[in-house]
Amino acid sequence: EQLKALKDFLNSPDGKKIERVWIDSACMPQDQPKGSCSEADKKDFKRMLAEVNRLYLGSTVLILLDLSYVSRFWTQFES
C-alpha cells in the first residue's frame, strides 16, 4: 500500500522532479526484530541519527501518513 503510494507520487508531475529517494527504514540499519543489528550497524545508526535532520532541512519530504505513523513519537517529531 505504501509502496504503491510512493510509486504513484513519483510518477505524478510533482514526483517527476524527484531525483533521489531515501527511505529511513531501508537506508538506516533498524534493530527490528530487536537484537538483530550488529555492533557496527548500531554504531552506524547512531551516527546517521545525529545527521538525519539535515535531510529534512534541505530536501523535499514526502510523508506517507497512516495510523502507525501518528501513533509513534519519533515520526511526529520528524514531521
Coordinates of N, CA, C and O in Angstrom, one line a residue:
E1 N 0.8 -1.2 0.0 CA 0.0 0.0 0.0 C 0.9 1.3 0.0 O 0.6 2.2 -0.8
Q2 N 1.9 1.3 0.9 CA 2.8 2.5 0.9 C 3.7 2.5 -0.3 O 3.9 3.6 -0.8
L3 N 4.2 1.4 -0.7 CA 5.0 1.3 -1.9 C 4.2 1.8 -3.2 O 4.7 2.6 -4.0
K4 N 2.9 1.4 -3.3 CA 2.1 1.9 -4.4 C 1.9 3.4 -4.3 O 2.0 4.1 -5.3
A5 N 1.7 3.9 -3.1 CA 1.5 5.4 -2.9 C 2.8 6.1 -3.3 O 2.7 7.1 -4.0
L6 N 3.9 5.6 -3.0 CA 5.2 6.2 -3.4 C 5.4 6.1 -4.9 O 5.8 7.2 -5.5
K7 N 5.1 5.0 -5.5 CA 5.3 4.9 -6.9 C 4.3 5.8 -7.7 O 4.7 6.5 -8.6
D8 N 3.1 5.9 -7.2 CA 2.1 6.8 -7.8 C 2.6 8.3 -7.7 O 2.5 9.0 -8.7
F9 N 3.1 8.7 -6.6 CA 3.6 10.0 -6.4 C 4.8 10.3 -7.4 O 4.8 11.3 -8.0
L10 N 5.7 9.3 -7.4 CA 6.9 9.5 -8.2 C 6.6 9.6 -9.7 O 7.3 10.2 -10.5
N11 N 5.5 9.0 -10.1 CA 5.0 9.0 -11.5 C 4.1 10.2 -11.8 O 3.8 10.4 -12.9
S12 N 3.8 11.0 -10.8 CA 3.0 12.2 -11.0 C 3.9 13.4 -11.5 O 5.1 13.3 -11.4
P13 N 3.3 14.4 -12.0 CA 4.1 15.6 -12.4 C 5.0 16.1 -11.3 O 6.2 16.4 -11.6
D14 N 4.5 16.2 -10.1 CA 5.4 16.7 -9.0 C 6.5 15.7 -8.7 O 7.6 16.1 -8.4
G15 N 6.1 14.4 -8.7 CA 7.1 13.4 -8.4 C 8.2 13.3 -9.5 O 9.3 12.8 -9.1
K16 N 7.9 13.7 -10.7 CA 8.9 13.6 -11.7 C 10.1 14.5 -11.4 O 11.2 14.3 -12.0
K17 N 10.0 15.5 -10.6 CA 11.0 16.4 -10.2 C 12.0 15.7 -9.2 O 13.1 16.3 -9.0
I18 N 11.6 14.7 -8.6 CA 12.4 14.0 -7.6 C 13.5 13.2 -8.2 O 13.3 12.4 -9.1
E19 N 14.8 13.4 -7.8 CA 15.9 12.7 -8.4 C 16.4 11.5 -7.6 O 16.9 10.6 -8.2
R20 N 16.2 11.6 -6.3 CA 16.6 10.5 -5.4 C 15.6 10.3 -4.3 O 14.9 11.2 -3.9
V21 N 15.5 9.0 -3.9 CA 14.6 8.7 -2.8 C 15.4 8.0 -1.7 O 16.2 7.2 -1.9
W22 N 15.1 8.5 -0.5 CA 15.8 8.0 0.7 C 14.7 7.5 1.6 O 13.8 8.3 2.0
I23 N 14.7 6.3 2.0 CA 13.7 5.7 2.9 C 14.4 5.3 4.2 O 15.2 4.4 4.2
D24 N 14.0 6.0 5.3 CA 14.8 5.8 6.5 C 14.9 4.3 7.0 O 15.9 3.8 7.3
S25 N 13.8 3.6 6.9 CA 13.8 2.2 7.4 C 14.6 1.3 6.5 O 15.1 0.3 7.0
A26 N 14.8 1.7 5.3 CA 15.7 0.9 4.4 C 17.1 1.4 4.4 O 18.0 0.6 4.1
C27 N 17.3 2.6 4.6 CA 18.7 3.2 4.5 C 19.4 3.3 5.8 O 20.6 3.5 5.8
M28 N 18.7 3.2 6.9 CA 19.4 3.2 8.2 C 19.2 1.9 8.8 O 18.0 1.4 8.9
P29 N 20.2 1.2 9.4 CA 20.0 -0.1 10.0 C 19.1 -0.1 11.2 O 19.4 0.5 12.2
Q30 N 17.9 -0.7 11.0 CA 16.9 -0.7 12.1 C 17.1 -2.0 12.9 O 17.4 -3.0 12.3
D31 N 16.9 -1.9 14.2 CA 17.1 -3.1 15.0 C 15.7 -3.8 15.2 O 15.1 -3.9 16.3
Q32 N 15.2 -4.3 14.0 CA 13.9 -5.0 14.0 C 14.1 -6.3 13.3 O 14.5 -6.3 12.1
P33 N 13.9 -7.4 13.9 CA 13.5 -7.6 15.2 C 14.6 -7.2 16.2 O 15.8 -7.2 15.9
K34 N 14.2 -6.9 17.4 CA 15.1 -6.4 18.4 C 16.3 -7.4 18.6 O 16.1 -8.6 18.6
G35 N 17.5 -6.8 18.6 CA 18.7 -7.6 18.8 C 19.3 -8.1 17.5 O 20.2 -8.9 17.5
S36 N 18.7 -7.7 16.4 CA 19.2 -8.2 15.1 C 20.3 -7.4 14.5 O 21.0 -7.9 13.5
C37 N 20.6 -6.3 15.0 CA 21.7 -5.4 14.5 C 23.1 -5.8 15.1 O 23.2 -6.1 16.3
S38 N 24.1 -5.7 14.2 CA 25.4 -5.9 14.7 C 25.9 -4.7 15.4 O 25.3 -3.6 15.3
E39 N 27.0 -4.7 16.1 CA 27.6 -3.6 16.8 C 27.9 -2.5 15.8 O 27.8 -1.3 16.0
A40 N 28.4 -2.9 14.6 CA 28.8 -1.9 13.5 C 27.5 -1.2 13.1 O 27.5 0.0 12.8
D41 N 26.4 -2.0 12.9 CA 25.2 -1.4 12.5 C 24.7 -0.4 13.5 O 24.2 0.7 13.2
K42 N 24.8 -0.7 14.8 CA 24.3 0.2 15.9 C 25.2 1.5 15.9 O 24.6 2.5 16.0
K43 N 26.5 1.3 15.6 CA 27.3 2.5 15.6 C 26.9 3.4 14.4 O 26.9 4.6 14.5
D44 N 26.7 2.7 13.2 CA 26.3 3.5 12.0 C 25.0 4.2 12.2 O 24.8 5.3 11.9
F45 N 24.0 3.5 12.8 CA 22.7 4.1 13.1 C 22.8 5.3 14.0 O 22.2 6.3 13.7
K46 N 23.6 5.2 15.0 CA 23.8 6.3 15.9 C 24.4 7.6 15.2 O 23.9 8.7 15.4
R47 N 25.4 7.3 14.3 CA 26.0 8.4 13.6 C 25.0 9.0 12.6 O 24.8 10.2 12.5
M48 N 24.2 8.1 11.9 CA 23.2 8.6 11.0 C 22.1 9.4 11.7 O 21.7 10.4 11.1
L49 N 21.7 8.9 12.8 CA 20.6 9.6 13.5 C 21.0 11.0 13.9 O 20.2 11.9 13.9
A50 N 22.3 11.2 14.2 CA 22.7 12.5 14.6 C 22.7 13.5 13.4 O 22.7 14.7 13.6
E51 N 22.7 13.0 12.2 CA 22.8 13.8 11.0 C 21.5 13.8 10.1 O 21.3 14.6 9.2
V52 N 20.5 12.9 10.4 CA 19.4 12.8 9.6 C 18.5 14.0 9.5 O 17.9 14.3 8.5
N53 N 18.6 14.9 10.5 CA 17.8 16.1 10.4 C 18.2 17.0 9.2 O 17.4 17.8 8.7
R54 N 19.4 16.8 8.7 CA 19.8 17.6 7.5 C 19.0 17.2 6.3 O 18.8 18.1 5.4
L55 N 18.6 16.0 6.2 CA 17.7 15.6 5.1 C 16.4 16.4 5.1 O 15.9 16.8 4.1
Y56 N 15.9 16.5 6.3 CA 14.6 17.2 6.5 C 14.7 18.7 6.3 O 13.8 19.3 5.9
L57 N 15.8 19.2 6.6 CA 16.1 20.7 6.4 C 16.4 21.1 5.0 O 16.1 22.2 4.6
G58 N 17.0 20.2 4.2 CA 17.5 20.5 2.9 C 16.8 19.8 1.8 O 17.4 19.8 0.6
S59 N 15.7 19.1 2.0 CA 15.1 18.2 1.0 C 13.6 18.4 1.0 O 13.0 18.8 2.0
T60 N 13.0 17.9 -0.1 CA 11.6 17.7 -0.1 C 11.3 16.4 0.6 O 11.9 15.4 0.3
V61 N 10.3 16.5 1.5 CA 10.0 15.3 2.3 C 8.5 14.9 2.0 O 7.6 15.7 2.0
L62 N 8.4 13.6 1.7 CA 7.0 13.1 1.4 C 6.7 12.2 2.6 O 7.5 11.2 2.9
I63 N 5.6 12.4 3.3 CA 5.2 11.6 4.4 C 4.0 10.8 4.0 O 3.0 11.3 3.5
L64 N 4.2 9.5 4.1 CA 3.1 8.6 3.9 C 2.4 8.3 5.2 O 2.8 7.5 6.0
L65 N 1.3 9.1 5.4 CA 0.6 9.1 6.7 C -0.4 8.0 6.8 O -1.2 7.8 5.9
D66 N -0.2 7.2 7.9 CA -1.2 6.2 8.2 C -1.3 6.1 9.8 O -0.6 6.9 10.5
L67 N -2.1 5.2 10.3 CA -2.2 5.2 11.7 C -1.0 4.8 12.5 O -0.7 5.3 13.6
S68 N -0.1 4.0 11.9 CA 1.1 3.6 12.6 C 2.1 4.9 12.7 O 2.8 5.0 13.7
Y69 N 2.0 5.8 11.7 CA 2.8 7.0 11.7 C 2.4 7.9 12.8 O 3.2 8.4 13.6
V70 N 1.1 8.1 13.0 CA 0.7 9.1 14.0 C 0.7 8.5 15.4 O 0.6 9.2 16.4
S71 N 0.9 7.2 15.5 CA 1.0 6.6 16.9 C 2.4 6.6 17.5 O 2.5 6.2 18.7
R72 N 3.4 7.0 16.7 CA 4.8 7.0 17.2 C 5.3 8.4 17.4 O 5.1 9.2 16.6
F73 N 6.0 8.6 18.5 CA 6.5 9.9 18.8 C 7.5 10.4 17.8 O 7.5 11.5 17.3
W74 N 8.5 9.5 17.4 CA 9.6 9.9 16.6 C 9.1 10.5 15.2 O 9.6 11.5 14.7
T75 N 8.1 9.8 14.7 CA 7.6 10.3 13.4 C 6.9 11.6 13.5 O 7.0 12.4 12.6
Q76 N 6.3 11.9 14.6 CA 5.7 13.2 14.9 C 6.8 14.3 15.0 O 6.6 15.4 14.5
F77 N 7.8 13.9 15.7 CA 9.0 14.8 15.9 C 9.6 15.1 14.5 O 9.9 16.3 14.2
E78 N 9.8 14.2 13.6 CA 10.4 14.4 12.3 C 9.5 15.3 11.5 O 10.1 16.2 10.8
S79 N 8.2 15.2 11.5 CA 7.4 16.0 10.7 C 7.2 17.4 11.3 O 7.0 18.3 10.6

